[in-house]
Amino acid sequence: MPKKDHANRAIVFSAFFLLCLSAVSAWASVSQGLAERLDLFRDRNWVYNNVGKPDSVDWNTTFKAELEMYRISGSSYFDWYFVSYGLDGTIDVLGQIYKKGYMSGYEVCDELESRGGFPAGTTGLGKIFRIQHTRTGKSIRVAVQDNKKLGQTVVYMLTQDAWERVN
């Protein structure tokens, strides 16, 4: 599979449930190219050195953790990326908020299933899939939600530790 297709597939498999989007005081938008390099199991230093500081940080009761929000500039697909870190300092929640009208939750679910994602039920996060993380080979959960409040599709990728915090 060509590297570009592999990167695009990784974007689709990335994953978050956003309870509310707070006002952003600093709009230090992250470029699409840098944002695509975000990945589970990277550490905070890697993110800050390669992507930069977040536009905002919000406490999320679903994940029981702070979410660092990154506004994306120049993307045809996404408005925001967000990350949260586990106790070991690596990303354990990674997600994207698609631009309005780009891709529905139904379309994302179809894409996940066509790529071997195993449907694993539904929760307050939306429809859940179990997949194998492409870079590490570890089993992760991907949640897909059509967020009616935002009017956008939200995709979250969670490590096992993050998944256990949610359940």
mmCIF file of N, CA and C in Angstrom, residues 17-120:
data_model
loop_
_atom_site.group_PDB
_atom_site.id
_atom_site.type_symbol
_atom_site.label_atom_id
_atom_site.label_comp_id
_atom_site.label_asym_id
_atom_site.label_seq_id
_atom_site.Cartn_x
_atom_site.Cartn_y
_atom_site.Cartn_z
ATOM 1 N N PHE A 17 -14.785 11.848 22.149
ATOM 2 C CA PHE A 17 -16.099 12.410 22.454
ATOM 3 C C PHE A 17 -15.885 13.777 23.066
ATOM 4 N N LEU A 18 -16.358 14.804 22.420
ATOM 5 C CA LEU A 18 -16.162 16.176 22.862
ATOM 6 C C LEU A 18 -17.451 16.669 23.491
ATOM 7 N N LEU A 19 -17.442 16.861 24.809
ATOM 8 C CA LEU A 19 -18.660 17.295 25.477
ATOM 9 C C LEU A 19 -19.006 18.737 25.117
ATOM 10 N N CYS A 20 -18.002 19.574 25.099
ATOM 11 C CA CYS A 20 -18.266 20.933 24.629
ATOM 12 C C CYS A 20 -16.967 21.536 24.155
ATOM 13 N N LEU A 21 -17.072 22.410 23.198
ATOM 14 C CA LEU A 21 -15.905 23.052 22.632
ATOM 15 C C LEU A 21 -15.836 24.455 23.223
ATOM 16 N N SER A 22 -14.824 24.691 24.045
ATOM 17 C CA SER A 22 -14.736 25.996 24.697
ATOM 18 C C SER A 22 -14.198 27.043 23.732
ATOM 19 N N ALA A 23 -14.379 28.269 24.109
ATOM 20 C CA ALA A 23 -13.845 29.355 23.287
ATOM 21 C C ALA A 23 -12.325 29.254 23.282
ATOM 22 N N VAL A 24 -11.746 29.469 22.142
ATOM 23 C CA VAL A 24 -10.298 29.360 22.002
ATOM 24 C C VAL A 24 -9.703 30.759 22.043
ATOM 25 N N SER A 25 -8.776 30.956 22.982
ATOM 26 C CA SER A 25 -8.197 32.284 23.125
ATOM 27 C C SER A 25 -7.046 32.513 22.154
ATOM 28 N N ALA A 26 -6.294 31.470 21.825
ATOM 29 C CA ALA A 26 -5.175 31.603 20.898
ATOM 30 C C ALA A 26 -5.396 30.686 19.713
ATOM 31 N N TRP A 27 -5.337 31.247 18.526
ATOM 32 C CA TRP A 27 -5.584 30.456 17.315
ATOM 33 C C TRP A 27 -4.263 30.172 16.608
ATOM 34 N N ALA A 28 -3.414 29.402 17.244
ATOM 35 C CA ALA A 28 -2.123 29.040 16.649
ATOM 36 C C ALA A 28 -2.312 27.784 15.821
ATOM 37 N N SER A 29 -3.094 27.895 14.791
ATOM 38 C CA SER A 29 -3.519 26.741 14.000
ATOM 39 C C SER A 29 -2.360 25.852 13.582
ATOM 40 N N VAL A 30 -2.617 24.553 13.653
ATOM 41 C CA VAL A 30 -1.656 23.541 13.247
ATOM 42 C C VAL A 30 -1.937 23.197 11.792
ATOM 43 N N SER A 31 -0.892 23.067 10.998
ATOM 44 C CA SER A 31 -1.113 22.714 9.603
ATOM 45 C C SER A 31 -1.561 21.267 9.488
ATOM 46 N N GLN A 32 -2.282 20.963 8.426
ATOM 47 C CA GLN A 32 -2.781 19.611 8.191
ATOM 48 C C GLN A 32 -1.630 18.609 8.165
ATOM 49 N N GLY A 33 -0.526 18.937 7.510
ATOM 50 C CA GLY A 33 0.603 18.016 7.409
ATOM 51 C C GLY A 33 1.161 17.618 8.765
ATOM 52 N N LEU A 34 1.313 18.596 9.670
ATOM 53 C CA LEU A 34 1.798 18.287 11.014
ATOM 54 C C LEU A 34 0.772 17.488 11.794
ATOM 55 N N ALA A 35 -0.481 17.863 11.676
ATOM 56 C CA ALA A 35 -1.524 17.181 12.435
ATOM 57 C C ALA A 35 -1.635 15.715 12.042
ATOM 58 N N GLU A 36 -1.406 15.415 10.777
ATOM 59 C CA GLU A 36 -1.484 14.023 10.334
ATOM 60 C C GLU A 36 -0.424 13.147 10.980
ATOM 61 N N ARG A 37 0.628 13.746 11.512
ATOM 62 C CA ARG A 37 1.683 12.979 12.162
ATOM 63 C C ARG A 37 1.338 12.612 13.603
ATOM 64 N N LEU A 38 0.281 13.202 14.145
ATOM 65 C CA LEU A 38 -0.161 12.805 15.485
ATOM 66 C C LEU A 38 -0.567 11.343 15.456
ATOM 67 N N ASP A 39 -0.229 10.624 16.483
ATOM 68 C CA ASP A 39 -0.514 9.195 16.517
ATOM 69 C C ASP A 39 -0.554 8.736 17.964
ATOM 70 N N LEU A 40 -1.342 7.709 18.236
ATOM 71 C CA LEU A 40 -1.350 7.114 19.568
ATOM 72 C C LEU A 40 0.054 6.655 19.938
ATOM 73 N N PHE A 41 0.307 6.635 21.209
ATOM 74 C CA PHE A 41 1.556 6.143 21.792
ATOM 75 C C PHE A 41 2.752 7.062 21.555
ATOM 76 N N ARG A 42 2.558 8.244 20.973
ATOM 77 C CA ARG A 42 3.615 9.256 20.928
ATOM 78 C C ARG A 42 3.603 9.942 22.289
ATOM 79 N N ASP A 43 4.733 10.524 22.698
ATOM 80 C CA ASP A 43 4.722 11.202 23.996
ATOM 81 C C ASP A 43 4.524 12.708 23.838
ATOM 82 N N ARG A 44 4.254 13.351 24.976
ATOM 83 C CA ARG A 44 3.969 14.789 24.989
ATOM 84 C C ARG A 44 5.122 15.587 24.370
ATOM 85 N N ASN A 45 6.366 15.223 24.709
ATOM 86 C CA ASN A 45 7.511 15.943 24.139
ATOM 87 C C ASN A 45 7.524 15.849 22.625
ATOM 88 N N TRP A 46 7.226 14.674 22.077
ATOM 89 C CA TRP A 46 7.175 14.514 20.628
ATOM 90 C C TRP A 46 6.125 15.451 20.037
ATOM 91 N N VAL A 47 4.946 15.481 20.659
ATOM 92 C CA VAL A 47 3.864 16.335 20.162
ATOM 93 C C VAL A 47 4.280 17.802 20.209
ATOM 94 N N TYR A 48 4.793 18.260 21.350
ATOM 95 C CA TYR A 48 5.159 19.668 21.477
ATOM 96 C C TYR A 48 6.310 20.047 20.541
ATOM 97 N N ASN A 49 7.261 19.141 20.341
ATOM 98 C CA ASN A 49 8.397 19.431 19.453
ATOM 99 C C ASN A 49 8.012 19.400 17.978
ATOM 100 N N ASN A 50 7.055 18.549 17.605
ATOM 101 C CA ASN A 50 6.706 18.383 16.192
ATOM 102 C C ASN A 50 5.428 19.091 15.778
ATOM 103 N N VAL A 51 4.499 19.238 16.680
ATOM 104 C CA VAL A 51 3.207 19.847 16.352
ATOM 105 C C VAL A 51 3.070 21.217 16.999
ATOM 106 N N GLY A 52 3.527 21.354 18.228
ATOM 107 C CA GLY A 52 3.436 22.621 18.931
ATOM 108 C C GLY A 52 2.525 22.527 20.135
ATOM 109 N N LYS A 53 2.316 23.650 20.767
ATOM 110 C CA LYS A 53 1.442 23.736 21.941
ATOM 111 C C LYS A 53 -0.013 23.774 21.478
ATOM 112 N N PRO A 54 -0.927 23.261 22.303
ATOM 113 C CA PRO A 54 -2.345 23.250 21.912
ATOM 114 C C PRO A 54 -2.953 24.646 21.916
ATOM 115 N N ASP A 55 -4.046 24.786 21.168
ATOM 116 C CA ASP A 55 -4.805 26.037 21.159
ATOM 117 C C ASP A 55 -5.587 26.212 22.451
ATOM 118 N N SER A 56 -6.046 25.090 23.014
ATOM 119 C CA SER A 56 -6.755 25.143 24.292
ATOM 120 C C SER A 56 -6.632 23.791 24.974
ATOM 121 N N VAL A 57 -6.906 23.801 26.275
ATOM 122 C CA VAL A 57 -6.899 22.571 27.066
ATOM 123 C C VAL A 57 -8.189 22.574 27.871
ATOM 124 N N ASP A 58 -8.964 21.499 27.743
ATOM 125 C CA ASP A 58 -10.250 21.390 28.428
ATOM 126 C C ASP A 58 -10.314 20.089 29.210
ATOM 127 N N TRP A 59 -10.913 20.128 30.394
ATOM 128 C CA TRP A 59 -11.147 18.907 31.166
ATOM 129 C C TRP A 59 -12.319 18.164 30.532
ATOM 130 N N ASN A 60 -12.181 16.855 30.350
ATOM 131 C CA ASN A 60 -13.243 16.047 29.770
ATOM 132 C C ASN A 60 -13.666 14.997 30.783
ATOM 133 N N THR A 61 -14.932 15.035 31.174
ATOM 134 C CA THR A 61 -15.421 14.093 32.182
ATOM 135 C C THR A 61 -15.548 12.676 31.639
ATOM 136 N N THR A 62 -15.776 12.518 30.360
ATOM 137 C CA THR A 62 -15.874 11.177 29.780
ATOM 138 C C THR A 62 -14.553 10.432 29.909
ATOM 139 N N PHE A 63 -13.453 11.094 29.570
ATOM 140 C CA PHE A 63 -12.140 10.454 29.610
ATOM 141 C C PHE A 63 -11.429 10.654 30.939
ATOM 142 N N LYS A 64 -12.028 11.501 31.807
ATOM 143 C CA LYS A 64 -11.422 11.813 33.098
ATOM 144 C C LYS A 64 -9.982 12.288 32.910
ATOM 145 N N ALA A 65 -9.829 13.205 31.970
ATOM 146 C CA ALA A 65 -8.509 13.706 31.616
ATOM 147 C C ALA A 65 -8.638 15.040 30.885
ATOM 148 N N GLU A 66 -7.521 15.756 30.823
ATOM 149 C CA GLU A 66 -7.481 16.973 30.025
ATOM 150 C C GLU A 66 -7.312 16.614 28.557
ATOM 151 N N LEU A 67 -7.998 17.354 27.716
ATOM 152 C CA LEU A 67 -7.855 17.194 26.267
ATOM 153 C C LEU A 67 -7.167 18.441 25.724
ATOM 154 N N GLU A 68 -6.111 18.217 24.965
ATOM 155 C CA GLU A 68 -5.430 19.315 24.307
ATOM 156 C C GLU A 68 -6.008 19.428 22.902
ATOM 157 N N MET A 69 -6.525 20.607 22.588
ATOM 158 C CA MET A 69 -7.219 20.850 21.328
ATOM 159 C C MET A 69 -6.296 21.611 20.369
ATOM 160 N N TYR A 70 -6.254 21.135 19.108
ATOM 161 C CA TYR A 70 -5.463 21.758 18.054
ATOM 162 C C TYR A 70 -6.374 22.109 16.892
ATOM 163 N N ARG A 71 -6.491 23.386 16.578
ATOM 164 C CA ARG A 71 -7.252 23.828 15.408
ATOM 165 C C ARG A 71 -6.393 23.539 14.180
ATOM 166 N N ILE A 72 -7.015 22.998 13.128
ATOM 167 C CA ILE A 72 -6.286 22.605 11.933
ATOM 168 C C ILE A 72 -6.524 23.626 10.827
ATOM 169 N N SER A 73 -5.441 24.103 10.235
ATOM 170 C CA SER A 73 -5.568 25.035 9.112
ATOM 171 C C SER A 73 -5.219 24.310 7.823
ATOM 172 N N GLY A 74 -5.870 24.677 6.770
ATOM 173 C CA GLY A 74 -5.543 24.151 5.455
ATOM 174 C C GLY A 74 -6.001 22.728 5.202
ATOM 175 N N SER A 75 -6.888 22.208 6.028
ATOM 176 C CA SER A 75 -7.364 20.843 5.833
ATOM 177 C C SER A 75 -8.713 20.852 5.133
ATOM 178 N N SER A 76 -8.860 19.974 4.179
ATOM 179 C CA SER A 76 -10.158 19.795 3.528
ATOM 180 C C SER A 76 -11.054 18.883 4.347
ATOM 181 N N TYR A 77 -10.473 18.186 5.343
ATOM 182 C CA TYR A 77 -11.186 17.135 6.063
ATOM 183 C C TYR A 77 -11.552 17.470 7.505
ATOM 184 N N PHE A 78 -10.635 18.114 8.234
ATOM 185 C CA PHE A 78 -10.804 18.261 9.677
ATOM 186 C C PHE A 78 -10.759 19.710 10.133
ATOM 187 N N ASP A 79 -11.518 20.005 11.196
ATOM 188 C CA ASP A 79 -11.455 21.301 11.860
ATOM 189 C C ASP A 79 -10.522 21.258 13.069
ATOM 190 N N TRP A 80 -10.571 20.157 13.830
ATOM 191 C CA TRP A 80 -9.820 20.024 15.073
ATOM 192 C C TRP A 80 -9.228 18.632 15.228
ATOM 193 N N TYR A 81 -8.087 18.570 15.889
ATOM 194 C CA TYR A 81 -7.536 17.334 16.445
ATOM 195 C C TYR A 81 -7.486 17.532 17.946
ATOM 196 N N PHE A 82 -7.522 16.455 18.702
ATOM 197 C CA PHE A 82 -7.372 16.565 20.145
ATOM 198 C C PHE A 82 -6.630 15.351 20.659
ATOM 199 N N VAL A 83 -5.903 15.538 21.755
ATOM 200 C CA VAL A 83 -5.138 14.458 22.367
ATOM 201 C C VAL A 83 -5.286 14.522 23.879
ATOM 202 N N SER A 84 -5.098 13.365 24.503
ATOM 203 C CA SER A 84 -5.000 13.260 25.950
ATOM 204 C C SER A 84 -3.893 12.261 26.237
ATOM 205 N N TYR A 85 -3.249 12.434 27.360
ATOM 206 C CA TYR A 85 -2.098 11.606 27.701
ATOM 207 C C TYR A 85 -2.403 10.699 28.883
ATOM 208 N N GLY A 86 -1.817 9.508 28.867
ATOM 209 C CA GLY A 86 -1.924 8.580 29.976
ATOM 210 C C GLY A 86 -0.901 8.911 31.049
ATOM 211 N N LEU A 87 -0.889 8.118 32.110
ATOM 212 C CA LEU A 87 0.038 8.340 33.213
ATOM 213 C C LEU A 87 1.496 8.227 32.782
ATOM 214 N N ASP A 88 1.758 7.451 31.736
ATOM 215 C CA ASP A 88 3.134 7.287 31.250
ATOM 216 C C ASP A 88 3.561 8.419 30.312
ATOM 217 N N GLY A 89 2.682 9.396 30.074
ATOM 218 C CA GLY A 89 3.019 10.554 29.244
ATOM 219 C C GLY A 89 2.827 10.358 27.754
ATOM 220 N N THR A 90 2.287 9.187 27.339
ATOM 221 C CA THR A 90 2.037 8.969 25.914
ATOM 222 C C THR A 90 0.567 9.226 25.597
ATOM 223 N N ILE A 91 0.299 9.552 24.338
ATOM 224 C CA ILE A 91 -1.074 9.801 23.913
ATOM 225 C C ILE A 91 -1.888 8.530 24.092
ATOM 226 N N ASP A 92 -3.010 8.648 24.806
ATOM 227 C CA ASP A 92 -3.900 7.491 24.920
ATOM 228 C C ASP A 92 -5.299 7.775 24.386
ATOM 229 N N VAL A 93 -5.574 9.021 24.037
ATOM 230 C CA VAL A 93 -6.800 9.393 23.324
ATOM 231 C C VAL A 93 -6.382 10.343 22.209
ATOM 232 N N LEU A 94 -6.793 10.025 21.006
ATOM 233 C CA LEU A 94 -6.501 10.869 19.851
ATOM 234 C C LEU A 94 -7.762 10.940 19.018
ATOM 235 N N GLY A 95 -8.126 12.118 18.594
ATOM 236 C CA GLY A 95 -9.332 12.214 17.798
ATOM 237 C C GLY A 95 -9.330 13.378 16.847
ATOM 238 N N GLN A 96 -10.356 13.350 15.974
ATOM 239 C CA GLN A 96 -10.534 14.425 15.015
ATOM 240 C C GLN A 96 -12.001 14.800 14.938
ATOM 241 N N ILE A 97 -12.209 16.037 14.624
ATOM 242 C CA ILE A 97 -13.551 16.520 14.329
ATOM 243 C C ILE A 97 -13.550 16.888 12.852
ATOM 244 N N TYR A 98 -14.360 16.142 12.078
ATOM 245 C CA TYR A 98 -14.426 16.372 10.639
ATOM 246 C C TYR A 98 -15.119 17.700 10.338
ATOM 247 N N LYS A 99 -14.769 18.294 9.224
ATOM 248 C CA LYS A 99 -15.485 19.484 8.755
ATOM 249 C C LYS A 99 -16.933 19.111 8.468
ATOM 250 N N LYS A 100 -17.827 20.052 8.672
ATOM 251 C CA LYS A 100 -19.244 19.809 8.413
ATOM 252 C C LYS A 100 -19.446 19.344 6.985
ATOM 253 N N GLY A 101 -20.195 18.258 6.849
ATOM 254 C CA GLY A 101 -20.551 17.748 5.541
ATOM 255 C C GLY A 101 -19.488 16.933 4.834
ATOM 256 N N TYR A 102 -18.267 16.811 5.408
ATOM 257 C CA TYR A 102 -17.224 16.062 4.707
ATOM 258 C C TYR A 102 -17.512 14.564 4.710
ATOM 259 N N MET A 103 -17.745 13.987 5.881
ATOM 260 C CA MET A 103 -17.948 12.547 5.979
ATOM 261 C C MET A 103 -18.882 12.269 7.149
ATOM 262 N N SER A 104 -19.922 11.499 6.909
ATOM 263 C CA SER A 104 -20.856 11.171 7.984
ATOM 264 C C SER A 104 -20.296 10.030 8.831
ATOM 265 N N GLY A 105 -20.847 9.869 10.017
ATOM 266 C CA GLY A 105 -20.462 8.754 10.871
ATOM 267 C C GLY A 105 -20.713 7.424 10.190
ATOM 268 N N TYR A 106 -21.807 7.344 9.452
ATOM 269 C CA TYR A 106 -22.131 6.116 8.714
ATOM 270 C C TYR A 106 -21.033 5.784 7.714
ATOM 271 N N GLU A 107 -20.553 6.796 6.987
ATOM 272 C CA GLU A 107 -19.495 6.578 5.996
ATOM 273 C C GLU A 107 -18.182 6.161 6.662
ATOM 274 N N VAL A 108 -17.869 6.781 7.801
ATOM 275 C CA VAL A 108 -16.650 6.414 8.529
ATOM 276 C C VAL A 108 -16.753 4.970 9.011
ATOM 277 N N CYS A 109 -17.916 4.582 9.544
ATOM 278 C CA CYS A 109 -18.112 3.199 10.005
ATOM 279 C C CYS A 109 -17.939 2.210 8.856
ATOM 280 N N ASP A 110 -18.513 2.522 7.707
ATOM 281 C CA ASP A 110 -18.344 1.656 6.534
ATOM 282 C C ASP A 110 -16.872 1.510 6.169
ATOM 283 N N GLU A 111 -16.143 2.614 6.214
ATOM 284 C CA GLU A 111 -14.713 2.592 5.896
ATOM 285 C C GLU A 111 -13.953 1.718 6.903
ATOM 286 N N LEU A 112 -14.265 1.863 8.184
ATOM 287 C CA LEU A 112 -13.606 1.054 9.210
ATOM 288 C C LEU A 112 -13.870 -0.435 8.988
ATOM 289 N N GLU A 113 -15.118 -0.782 8.720
ATOM 290 C CA GLU A 113 -15.461 -2.188 8.482
ATOM 291 C C GLU A 113 -14.767 -2.726 7.238
ATOM 292 N N SER A 114 -14.699 -1.917 6.181
ATOM 293 C CA SER A 114 -14.054 -2.379 4.953
ATOM 294 C C SER A 114 -12.549 -2.576 5.138
ATOM 295 N N ARG A 115 -11.967 -1.934 6.150
ATOM 296 C CA ARG A 115 -10.536 -2.052 6.430
ATOM 297 C C ARG A 115 -10.246 -3.069 7.533
ATOM 298 N N GLY A 116 -11.256 -3.869 7.896
ATOM 299 C CA GLY A 116 -11.032 -4.933 8.874
ATOM 300 C C GLY A 116 -11.360 -4.580 10.296
ATOM 301 N N GLY A 117 -11.957 -3.403 10.535
ATOM 302 C CA GLY A 117 -12.375 -3.052 11.890
ATOM 303 C C GLY A 117 -13.492 -3.975 12.335
ATOM 304 N N PHE A 118 -13.415 -4.457 13.566
ATOM 305 C CA PHE A 118 -14.406 -5.381 14.098
ATOM 306 C C PHE A 118 -15.409 -4.614 14.950
ATOM 307 N N PRO A 119 -16.693 -4.566 14.546
ATOM 308 C CA PRO A 119 -17.691 -3.869 15.367
ATOM 309 C C PRO A 119 -17.732 -4.465 16.771
ATOM 310 N N ALA A 120 -17.616 -3.585 17.771
ATOM 311 C CA ALA A 120 -17.546 -4.041 19.162
ATOM 312 C C ALA A 120 -18.652 -3.429 20.018
#
